[in-house]
Amino acid sequence: MIGILDSGVGGLSVLREIRALQPNASLHYLGDSAHCPYGTKSPAEICERVTQIADYLLGKGSSLLVIACNSATIHAVGPLRAIYPIPIVGMEPGVKPAAEKTKSGVVGVLATEASIAGEKFHQLVDTHADGVRVITRPCPRFVELVEAGNLEGDGVNEAIDEAVAPMLESGADVLVLGCTHYPFLKKAIRNRVPEEVVLIDTGPAVARRVVEVLPPTSDFSEENAEIHIETTGAVSVLEGLFPKLLPGLEARLTKSGLAD
Ligand code: DGL
């Protein structure tokens, strides 16, 4: 079983990619909507909460853990790897592919405050984006919109324009969707930026990595292929959101047994 976690429903954008590559894997997702957003929390708070969730998912039988949250990866993947003997796949804003793709030499990174403030993010830029101008912007409004199931319309367009217009004016030709909530706004973002601007979502690359590190003994018979989504928030909200975010996918949706 693959355990997947995020501060809320954002990581479902990664679950969708894992499911597409390995339709018979059993996926157990925990969305910590009661504590969303992580993006404005301190590194210590994020690390403590993510460790509780990891403990919980391992206790439920996960043999691989996916931190489907850039903010949580940046602040907790090191400590988690030091504690747990299972493969842990994390993710970080796609600065490297962005630096490879830019022609103008300017890239925009949309990510949470927690992600871009960390030392790890600066290392990422120093290592992979030498000579490239990297403009960052936290977009807490994007997270709120996705958690509320608002994926299009005037409010969404306004939030996108506010975040993206200054980047485009500065010459950015690549935009990194550096938070797992943002891919759910990809269609709306696409409609607000010129055609030639490249949007980078690292979800598919994370899913490929997950498939690579799956334990060789994994059983992918169809009867194991359940998707179980737990939320620490209200199940009624998740029930309303899930079909909007992942139309056509079936999953068991429950209130999490993890204490707040
Ligand atoms: N989805 C998360 C990320 O990838 C965090 C969103 C939030 O809780 O602020 O960073």
Coordinates of N, CA, C and O in Angstrom, one line a residue, residues 15-111:
L15 N -1.7 12.0 -6.5 CA -2.4 10.7 -6.5 C -2.9 10.3 -7.9 O -2.8 9.2 -8.4
R16 N -3.5 11.3 -8.6 CA -4.1 11.1 -9.9 C -3.0 10.6 -10.9 O -3.2 9.7 -11.7
E17 N -1.8 11.1 -10.8 CA -0.7 10.7 -11.6 C -0.2 9.3 -11.3 O 0.2 8.5 -12.2
I18 N -0.1 9.0 -10.0 CA 0.3 7.7 -9.5 C -0.7 6.6 -10.0 O -0.3 5.6 -10.6
R19 N -2.0 7.0 -9.9 CA -3.0 6.1 -10.3 C -3.0 5.8 -11.8 O -3.2 4.7 -12.3
A20 N -2.6 6.9 -12.6 CA -2.6 6.7 -14.0 C -1.4 5.8 -14.4 O -1.6 5.0 -15.4
L21 N -0.3 5.8 -13.7 CA 0.8 4.9 -14.0 C 0.6 3.5 -13.5 O 1.2 2.6 -14.0
Q22 N 0.0 3.4 -12.3 CA -0.1 2.1 -11.7 C -1.6 1.9 -11.2 O -1.9 2.0 -10.0
P23 N -2.5 1.6 -12.1 CA -3.9 1.6 -11.8 C -4.3 0.6 -10.7 O -5.4 0.7 -10.1
N24 N -3.5 -0.4 -10.5 CA -3.8 -1.5 -9.5 C -3.2 -1.3 -8.2 O -3.3 -2.2 -7.3
A25 N -2.5 -0.2 -8.0 CA -1.9 0.0 -6.6 C -2.9 0.4 -5.6 O -3.9 1.1 -6.0
S26 N -2.8 0.0 -4.4 CA -3.7 0.4 -3.4 C -3.1 1.7 -2.8 O -2.0 1.8 -2.3
L27 N -4.0 2.8 -2.8 CA -3.5 4.1 -2.4 C -4.3 4.5 -1.1 O -5.5 4.5 -1.1
H28 N -3.5 4.9 -0.1 CA -4.2 5.4 1.1 C -3.7 6.9 1.3 O -2.5 7.1 1.6
Y29 N -4.6 7.8 1.2 CA -4.3 9.2 1.1 C -4.8 9.9 2.4 O -5.9 9.7 2.8
L30 N -4.0 10.7 3.0 CA -4.5 11.5 4.1 C -4.3 13.0 3.8 O -3.2 13.5 3.6
G31 N -5.4 13.7 3.8 CA -5.5 15.1 3.5 C -5.7 15.8 4.9 O -6.8 15.6 5.5
D32 N -4.8 16.6 5.3 CA -4.9 17.3 6.6 C -5.6 18.6 6.6 O -5.1 19.6 7.1
S33 N -6.8 18.6 6.0 CA -7.5 19.8 5.7 C -7.8 20.6 7.0 O -8.0 21.8 7.0
A34 N -7.9 19.9 8.2 CA -8.2 20.6 9.4 C -7.0 21.5 9.8 O -7.1 22.5 10.5
H35 N -5.8 21.2 9.2 CA -4.6 22.0 9.5 C -4.1 22.8 8.3 O -3.0 23.3 8.3
C36 N -4.9 22.8 7.2 CA -4.5 23.5 6.0 C -4.7 25.0 6.2 O -5.7 25.4 6.8
P37 N -3.8 25.9 5.8 CA -2.6 25.6 5.0 C -1.4 25.3 5.9 O -1.3 25.8 7.0
Y38 N -0.4 24.6 5.3 CA 0.9 24.4 5.9 C 1.8 25.6 5.5 O 2.8 25.9 6.2
G39 N 1.5 26.2 4.4 CA 2.4 27.2 3.8 C 2.7 28.4 4.6 O 3.7 29.0 4.4
T40 N 1.8 28.6 5.6 CA 2.1 29.8 6.5 C 2.6 29.3 7.9 O 2.8 30.1 8.8
K41 N 2.8 28.0 8.1 CA 3.2 27.5 9.4 C 4.8 27.5 9.4 O 5.5 27.5 8.4
S42 N 5.3 27.3 10.7 CA 6.7 27.3 10.8 C 7.3 26.0 10.4 O 6.5 25.0 10.5
P43 N 8.6 25.9 10.1 CA 9.2 24.6 9.8 C 8.9 23.5 10.9 O 8.6 22.4 10.6
A44 N 9.1 24.0 12.1 CA 8.9 23.0 13.2 C 7.5 22.5 13.3 O 7.3 21.3 13.5
E45 N 6.5 23.4 13.1 CA 5.1 22.9 13.2 C 4.8 21.9 12.0 O 4.2 20.9 12.2
I46 N 5.3 22.3 10.9 CA 5.1 21.4 9.7 C 5.7 20.0 10.0 O 5.1 19.0 9.8
C47 N 7.0 20.0 10.4 CA 7.7 18.8 10.6 C 7.0 17.9 11.7 O 6.8 16.7 11.5
E48 N 6.5 18.5 12.7 CA 5.9 17.8 13.8 C 4.6 17.1 13.3 O 4.3 15.9 13.5
R49 N 3.8 17.9 12.6 CA 2.5 17.4 12.1 C 2.7 16.3 11.1 O 2.0 15.3 11.1
V50 N 3.6 16.5 10.2 CA 3.9 15.5 9.1 C 4.4 14.2 9.7 O 4.1 13.1 9.2
T51 N 5.2 14.3 10.8 CA 5.7 13.1 11.4 C 4.5 12.3 12.0 O 4.5 11.1 11.9
Q52 N 3.6 13.0 12.6 CA 2.4 12.3 13.2 C 1.6 11.6 12.0 O 1.2 10.5 12.2
I53 N 1.5 12.3 10.9 CA 0.7 11.7 9.8 C 1.5 10.5 9.2 O 0.9 9.4 8.9
A54 N 2.8 10.6 9.1 CA 3.6 9.5 8.6 C 3.5 8.3 9.5 O 3.3 7.1 9.1
D55 N 3.5 8.5 10.8 CA 3.3 7.4 11.8 C 2.0 6.7 11.6 O 1.9 5.5 11.6
Y56 N 1.0 7.5 11.4 CA -0.4 7.0 11.2 C -0.4 6.2 10.0 O -1.0 5.0 10.0
L57 N 0.1 6.7 8.9 CA 0.0 5.9 7.6 C 0.8 4.7 7.6 O 0.4 3.6 7.1
L58 N 1.9 4.7 8.3 CA 2.7 3.5 8.4 C 2.0 2.5 9.3 O 2.0 1.3 9.0
G59 N 1.4 3.0 10.3 CA 0.6 2.1 11.2 C -0.5 1.4 10.5 O -1.0 0.3 10.8
K60 N -1.0 2.0 9.4 CA -2.1 1.5 8.6 C -1.6 0.5 7.5 O -2.3 0.0 6.7
G61 N -0.2 0.4 7.5 CA 0.3 -0.6 6.6 C 1.0 -0.1 5.3 O 1.3 -0.9 4.4
S62 N 1.3 1.2 5.2 CA 1.9 1.7 4.1 C 3.4 1.2 4.0 O 4.1 1.2 5.0
S63 N 3.8 0.8 2.8 CA 5.2 0.3 2.7 C 6.0 1.3 1.8 O 7.2 1.1 1.6
L64 N 5.4 2.4 1.4 CA 6.0 3.5 0.7 C 5.3 4.7 1.1 O 4.0 4.7 1.1
L65 N 6.0 5.8 1.3 CA 5.3 7.0 1.7 C 5.6 8.1 0.6 O 6.8 8.3 0.2
V66 N 4.5 8.8 0.2 CA 4.7 9.9 -0.8 C 4.3 11.2 -0.1 O 3.2 11.3 0.4
I67 N 5.2 12.1 0.1 CA 4.9 13.4 0.6 C 4.5 14.3 -0.5 O 5.3 14.9 -1.2
A68 N 3.2 14.3 -0.8 CA 2.6 15.0 -2.0 C 2.4 16.4 -1.7 O 1.3 17.0 -1.9
C69 N 3.4 17.1 -1.1 CA 3.3 18.4 -0.6 C 4.7 19.0 -0.6 O 5.6 18.4 0.0
N70 N 4.9 20.1 -1.4 CA 6.3 20.7 -1.5 C 6.7 21.2 -0.1 O 7.8 21.1 0.3
S71 N 5.8 21.9 0.6 CA 6.1 22.6 1.8 C 6.5 21.5 2.9 O 7.5 21.7 3.6
A72 N 5.8 20.4 2.9 CA 6.1 19.3 3.9 C 7.4 18.6 3.5 O 8.2 18.3 4.4
T73 N 7.6 18.5 2.2 CA 8.9 17.8 1.8 C 10.1 18.7 2.2 O 11.0 18.2 2.9
I74 N 10.0 20.0 1.9 CA 11.1 20.9 2.2 C 11.5 20.8 3.7 O 12.7 20.8 4.1
H75 N 10.5 20.8 4.6 CA 10.8 20.8 6.0 C 10.8 19.5 6.8 O 11.2 19.5 7.9
A76 N 10.3 18.4 6.1 CA 10.2 17.2 6.9 C 10.9 16.0 6.3 O 11.0 14.9 6.9
V77 N 11.2 16.0 5.0 CA 11.7 14.8 4.4 C 13.0 14.2 5.0 O 13.1 13.0 5.2
G78 N 13.9 15.1 5.4 CA 15.1 14.7 6.0 C 14.9 13.9 7.3 O 15.3 12.7 7.4
P79 N 14.2 14.6 8.2 CA 13.9 13.9 9.5 C 13.1 12.6 9.3 O 13.4 11.6 10.0
L80 N 12.2 12.6 8.4 CA 11.4 11.3 8.2 C 12.2 10.2 7.6 O 12.1 9.1 8.1
R81 N 13.1 10.5 6.7 CA 14.0 9.5 6.2 C 14.9 8.9 7.2 O 15.4 7.8 7.2
A82 N 15.3 9.8 8.2 CA 16.2 9.3 9.3 C 15.4 8.4 10.2 O 16.0 7.6 10.9
I83 N 14.1 8.5 10.3 CA 13.3 7.7 11.3 C 12.8 6.4 10.6 O 12.9 5.3 11.3
Y84 N 12.3 6.5 9.4 CA 11.6 5.3 8.9 C 12.4 4.5 7.9 O 13.0 5.1 7.0
P85 N 12.3 3.2 7.9 CA 13.1 2.4 7.1 C 12.4 2.0 5.7 O 12.8 1.1 5.0
I86 N 11.4 2.8 5.3 CA 10.7 2.6 4.1 C 11.1 3.7 3.1 O 11.5 4.7 3.5
P87 N 10.9 3.4 1.7 CA 11.1 4.5 0.8 C 10.2 5.6 1.0 O 9.0 5.4 1.2
I88 N 10.7 6.8 0.9 CA 9.9 8.0 1.1 C 10.2 8.9 -0.1 O 11.3 9.3 -0.4
V89 N 9.1 9.2 -0.9 CA 9.3 10.0 -2.1 C 8.7 11.4 -1.8 O 7.6 11.5 -1.3
G90 N 9.5 12.4 -2.0 CA 9.1 13.8 -1.7 C 9.1 14.6 -3.0 O 9.3 14.0 -4.1
M91 N 8.8 15.8 -2.9 CA 8.8 16.7 -4.1 C 9.1 18.1 -3.8 O 9.0 18.6 -2.7
E92 N 9.7 18.8 -4.8 CA 10.1 20.2 -4.6 C 9.7 20.9 -5.9 O 9.6 20.3 -6.9
P93 N 9.6 22.3 -5.8 CA 9.2 23.0 -6.9 C 10.2 22.8 -8.1 O 11.4 22.6 -7.9
G94 N 9.6 22.7 -9.3 CA 10.4 22.2 -10.5 C 11.3 23.3 -11.0 O 11.2 23.6 -12.2
V95 N 12.2 23.7 -10.2 CA 13.2 24.8 -10.6 C 14.1 24.2 -11.7 O 14.4 24.9 -12.7
K96 N 14.5 23.0 -11.6 CA 15.4 22.4 -12.5 C 14.8 22.3 -13.9 O 15.4 22.9 -14.9
P97 N 13.7 21.7 -14.1 CA 13.1 21.7 -15.5 C 12.8 23.0 -16.0 O 12.9 23.3 -17.2
A98 N 12.4 24.0 -15.1 CA 12.1 25.3 -15.5 C 13.4 26.0 -16.1 O 13.3 26.6 -17.2
A99 N 14.5 25.8 -15.4 CA 15.7 26.5 -15.8 C 16.2 25.8 -17.2 O 16.8 26.5 -18.0
E100 N 15.9 24.6 -17.4 CA 16.2 23.9 -18.6 C 15.4 24.4 -19.8 O 15.8 24.5 -20.9
K101 N 14.1 24.8 -19.5 CA 13.2 25.2 -20.6 C 13.2 26.7 -20.9 O 12.7 27.0 -22.0
T102 N 13.6 27.5 -20.0 CA 13.4 28.9 -20.3 C 14.3 29.4 -21.4 O 15.5 29.0 -21.6
K103 N 13.7 30.3 -22.3 CA 14.5 30.9 -23.3 C 14.8 32.3 -23.0 O 15.8 32.9 -23.4
S104 N 13.9 32.9 -22.2 CA 14.1 34.3 -21.8 C 15.1 34.5 -20.7 O 15.6 35.6 -20.4
G105 N 15.4 33.3 -20.0 CA 16.3 33.4 -18.8 C 15.6 33.9 -17.5 O 16.2 34.2 -16.5
V106 N 14.2 34.0 -17.6 CA 13.5 34.4 -16.4 C 12.4 33.3 -16.1 O 11.6 33.0 -17.1
V107 N 12.3 32.8 -14.9 CA 11.3 31.9 -14.6 C 10.5 32.4 -13.4 O 11.1 33.0 -12.5
G108 N 9.2 32.0 -13.3 CA 8.4 32.4 -12.2 C 8.1 31.1 -11.4 O 7.7 30.1 -11.9
V109 N 8.3 31.2 -10.1 CA 7.9 30.1 -9.2 C 6.8 30.4 -8.3 O 6.9 31.3 -7.4
L110 N 5.7 29.8 -8.5 CA 4.5 29.9 -7.6 C 4.6 28.8 -6.6 O 4.6 27.6 -7.0
A111 N 4.7 29.2 -5.3 CA 4.8 28.1 -4.3 C 4.4 28.7 -3.0 O 4.0 29.9 -2.9

